[in-house]
Amino acid sequence: MKPARGIISGVGIVTGYGLDPSSCIEGLLSGDAAPTIRERASWPDDFSPIRINGMDPADVRTSLPSSQLRAITPESLTLQAAARTALADAELDLEEIEPERIGVAVSTQQAGLQDYAEQLWAGVREESGMVSPTHGPWTGFNAPAGHLGICFNTQGPNVTALNGAVGGIEALGYAIDALAADRADAMLVCGVEVISPTAIAALDSFDGAWRPRPFDRDRNGPAYGDAGAAILLESAKACADRGGSPRATVMGVSTAHSSRDNLEGASIQALTGALRASSCELEGVGACFAGANGSVAGDAAEAHAIGTVLGAEVPTCAIKGGIGECTAAGAVAQAALAVLSIERRVIPPTPGFESLDPTMRLRVTNRPEQLLRNTVVVHAWDEDCAAGAAILQPYHGRPTTE
Amino acid sequence: MGIEASIVVTGMGVISPLGDTTEKFWESVSAGAVGIGELTRFDTSMLSSKRGAEIPAQNNEARPHQDSPLAVQWAATAAEQATEDANLARTEMDSQRVGVCFGTVMGTRSNVDDWLLDEKRSEDSAPARHAWTVPALLSREPARRLGFDGPNCVIATACAAGNSAIAYGAEALQHDRADAMVVGGVDEISQATLLVFNSFRALAPQWVQPFDARRQGLMLGEGAAAMVLEREEDARARGAKIHGRVLGHSNVGDAHHMTAPHPQGRGAIRSMRQALARAGLGPSDVDHVNAHGTGTPANDAVEALAIREVLGAWADHVPVTALKSMLGHAQGGASALEAVASLLTMRDNLIPPTAHYETPDPACNLDIVAGSARRGNIRTTLTNAFGFWGNIECVVLGTA
């Protein structure tokens, strides 16, 4: 079977580092965590707040046209900002593409949760049974993807994947399949997560300062972040036909889930599967963008998997040390940053990392390093023992219309 | 590009208001039974309609694994049934080559309801993180119980989600990412969702009457349906029973409105046409349409228009049924339940009736099966699913 691939022509990232990809990569290269850490209160009760790293929605609003701002949730706001940046980055004018030939694939986990809770609260507490009909549809997981489709008039495939931190890889795989099957010429692959105040009661609070320490010997758990990320994926022909500039190629993806609570096994399966799908040589792997977030067990499992499949010497960075655990947005953010890394030929350091856990055999970046080989691996995982991997390379050769 | 490898259905499982096994479900549906009644799990005093299609409480109590949300339990049970039906024993296949994908509207969020409404709630009593912030559990838990380590995802394309999960599974098999996929849809009725639809004034007071001139809206339902999909060559090699085929599918975005369909059925027409084209079929190959048919004035009119546009004059020869008249709108579970019913329709050449269809609507000029089930030679079924935010997924199913 001919390998299914996709061309990345634009990226957009909204994190605590800022509203654009340059801010994010520059921030990571500095080695510092994103500066926008604030407390988010729980709702409706005064339970322990948690610290979130992410852009203030008010700041995200400023980046969008006012016509897009009515009755919009924080997650849709963030997704809009990332998607618009990706389209601008790709220099794609939506007027130049047939609406039926561009689609959307979004990864999320909490989209709509806050609206869901508030609708319930209002309807029951006020005993009227009436909640605002304009807010009801925003309770859906698919609201950000659907809203994006309406705003951009994308009439191609539109799907929302709920696969936790692996969802972005899932969305990427869906998009690649859509391009390969000629169901679309372009797909916006996105991830978005804004931590819902209602969910705070159910999330583990992070004691002490917001400082996740991926792979570090003294790590003591993840910390949370809001994020949005978008990648414009195109077929090679479509990109060439419109005079687009290919930035990188997604060579293959794979996802896995362990039914036996074996995260390391799932990660090995995903990494191996992605490499096999990509037909890329292991010797060509120059970096790994890991999903490590400071979790004691999770980081260890990932480290062992990376060491097993890629080897202990592949430079590995974990961006969640800088942006926090942003669950369903993480993998697309990792992939977007991998594109920037490929272009700049530099691998960012891992914010928060100082000393490697002695049980791990891994080369974790603690300063910017040169990217010496072309293949970059993106690996994502979550605590439910799901894992996913994507293989990226620079775009090789001239775009062709064939 | 159509579906290249032939994808077949080798197992089915159902948890529904009309039966907690596939055969009980089919016996009721084909007889025109209606699973709609007074809602018992919630305070409905403030709602315009107190009715819906609930799974009976005794069936809930009989479910194993009582420590997880209802939707998770039902997904797992339906998956177990389908796997058993497919004779897909735990060790028969490489576990890394068997995956699970369920579609849903609300995921596991109903757990939020009980907690938020509990006056004594605390951080300690908050549902475990898994329960309400990890909708992926709907596919991961069935995989965990069945020992499947292959592709695993939950798809949320609103009320099209069940069909989207079927499409996901078919694609995974097409691209050789799996040898078998357990796919389906699931949702439970939640109080918040009732409030949302109540706010739209979209709830019918007494019955759901799709395509009827006097239709007044929908009613919420719940349940789960699961199917095992395999490549035909693999299924035959292991001697599996084949229930039917997935011939084509198409996902499009209507890109029109957050709740209303495009008035000319733009997305619906395209999805149906593409699904048929990918199946290598034309309008005259369609023997039956299992409609989305919610019973709302807007949806049914637009769907009827779209079916007419796609099938043309052939529409006069195509019997249409709408099972939400019996099952309510099971949200993410709806199109999966309807897909199972479509497969059984083709197995038995028996089209279930649309319950309470009494007065034809000139704006819905279709051959609606009404009164009692109708016999026919049904080899190909087009099953439609349309969701909020313009998510549309139509699937073409074929006989075994």
PDB file of N, CA and C in Angstrom, chain A residues 259-260, chain B residues 83 87-95 98 142-148:
ATOM      1  N   SER A 259      -4.614  -2.321  26.915  1.00  0.00           N
ATOM      2  CA  SER A 259      -5.727  -2.791  27.737  1.00  0.00           C
ATOM      3  C   SER A 259      -5.241  -3.343  29.072  1.00  0.00           C
ATOM      4  N   ARG A 260      -3.926  -3.393  29.229  1.00  0.00           N
ATOM      5  CA  ARG A 260      -3.348  -4.002  30.442  1.00  0.00           C
ATOM      6  C   ARG A 260      -2.579  -2.986  31.260  1.00  0.00           C
TER       7      ARG A 260
ATOM      8  N   THR B  83     -18.611  -8.714  20.168  1.00  0.00           N
ATOM      9  CA  THR B  83     -17.432  -9.565  20.095  1.00  0.00           C
ATOM     10  C   THR B  83     -17.798 -11.030  20.249  1.00  0.00           C
ATOM     11  N   ASN B  87     -17.612 -14.125  17.552  1.00  0.00           N
ATOM     12  CA  ASN B  87     -16.730 -15.218  17.976  1.00  0.00           C
ATOM     13  C   ASN B  87     -15.271 -14.774  17.948  1.00  0.00           C
ATOM     14  N   LEU B  88     -15.068 -13.555  18.412  1.00  0.00           N
ATOM     15  CA  LEU B  88     -13.731 -12.953  18.396  1.00  0.00           C
ATOM     16  C   LEU B  88     -13.102 -13.191  19.760  1.00  0.00           C
ATOM     17  N   ALA B  89     -12.683 -14.386  20.004  1.00  0.00           N
ATOM     18  CA  ALA B  89     -12.170 -14.725  21.327  1.00  0.00           C
ATOM     19  C   ALA B  89     -10.934 -13.908  21.636  1.00  0.00           C
ATOM     20  N   ARG B  90     -10.697 -13.764  22.903  1.00  0.00           N
ATOM     21  CA  ARG B  90      -9.616 -12.901  23.370  1.00  0.00           C
ATOM     22  C   ARG B  90      -8.289 -13.247  22.732  1.00  0.00           C
ATOM     23  N   THR B  91      -8.006 -14.496  22.535  1.00  0.00           N
ATOM     24  CA  THR B  91      -6.685 -14.886  22.062  1.00  0.00           C
ATOM     25  C   THR B  91      -6.660 -15.239  20.576  1.00  0.00           C
ATOM     26  N   GLU B  92      -7.808 -15.074  19.933  1.00  0.00           N
ATOM     27  CA  GLU B  92      -7.845 -15.520  18.542  1.00  0.00           C
ATOM     28  C   GLU B  92      -7.018 -14.622  17.623  1.00  0.00           C
ATOM     29  N   MET B  93      -7.057 -13.328  17.886  1.00  0.00           N
ATOM     30  CA  MET B  93      -6.308 -12.389  17.053  1.00  0.00           C
ATOM     31  C   MET B  93      -5.222 -11.704  17.875  1.00  0.00           C
ATOM     32  N   ASP B  94      -4.245 -11.179  17.198  1.00  0.00           N
ATOM     33  CA  ASP B  94      -3.243 -10.345  17.834  1.00  0.00           C
ATOM     34  C   ASP B  94      -3.968  -9.156  18.462  1.00  0.00           C
ATOM     35  N   SER B  95      -3.871  -8.998  19.756  1.00  0.00           N
ATOM     36  CA  SER B  95      -4.636  -7.953  20.440  1.00  0.00           C
ATOM     37  C   SER B  95      -4.286  -6.563  19.932  1.00  0.00           C
ATOM     38  N   VAL B  98      -6.660  -5.397  17.032  1.00  0.00           N
ATOM     39  CA  VAL B  98      -8.111  -5.245  17.232  1.00  0.00           C
ATOM     40  C   VAL B  98      -8.348  -3.944  17.983  1.00  0.00           C
ATOM     41  N   PRO B 142     -14.193  -0.519  27.074  1.00  0.00           N
ATOM     42  CA  PRO B 142     -14.476  -1.770  26.360  1.00  0.00           C
ATOM     43  C   PRO B 142     -13.195  -2.473  25.903  1.00  0.00           C
ATOM     44  N   ALA B 143     -12.221  -1.699  25.437  1.00  0.00           N
ATOM     45  CA  ALA B 143     -10.972  -2.316  25.000  1.00  0.00           C
ATOM     46  C   ALA B 143     -10.273  -2.999  26.157  1.00  0.00           C
ATOM     47  N   ARG B 144     -10.327  -2.329  27.308  1.00  0.00           N
ATOM     48  CA  ARG B 144      -9.681  -2.897  28.491  1.00  0.00           C
ATOM     49  C   ARG B 144     -10.338  -4.210  28.876  1.00  0.00           C
ATOM     50  N   ARG B 145     -11.632  -4.253  28.866  1.00  0.00           N
ATOM     51  CA  ARG B 145     -12.337  -5.453  29.311  1.00  0.00           C
ATOM     52  C   ARG B 145     -12.191  -6.593  28.310  1.00  0.00           C
ATOM     53  N   LEU B 146     -12.034  -6.231  27.034  1.00  0.00           N
ATOM     54  CA  LEU B 146     -11.936  -7.262  26.014  1.00  0.00           C
ATOM     55  C   LEU B 146     -10.492  -7.604  25.664  1.00  0.00           C
ATOM     56  N   GLY B 147      -9.551  -6.836  26.190  1.00  0.00           N
ATOM     57  CA  GLY B 147      -8.150  -7.116  25.926  1.00  0.00           C
ATOM     58  C   GLY B 147      -7.678  -6.696  24.552  1.00  0.00           C
ATOM     59  N   PHE B 148      -8.270  -5.621  24.014  1.00  0.00           N
ATOM     60  CA  PHE B 148      -7.905  -5.161  22.672  1.00  0.00           C
ATOM     61  C   PHE B 148      -6.969  -3.963  22.768  1.00  0.00           C
TER      62      PHE B 148
END
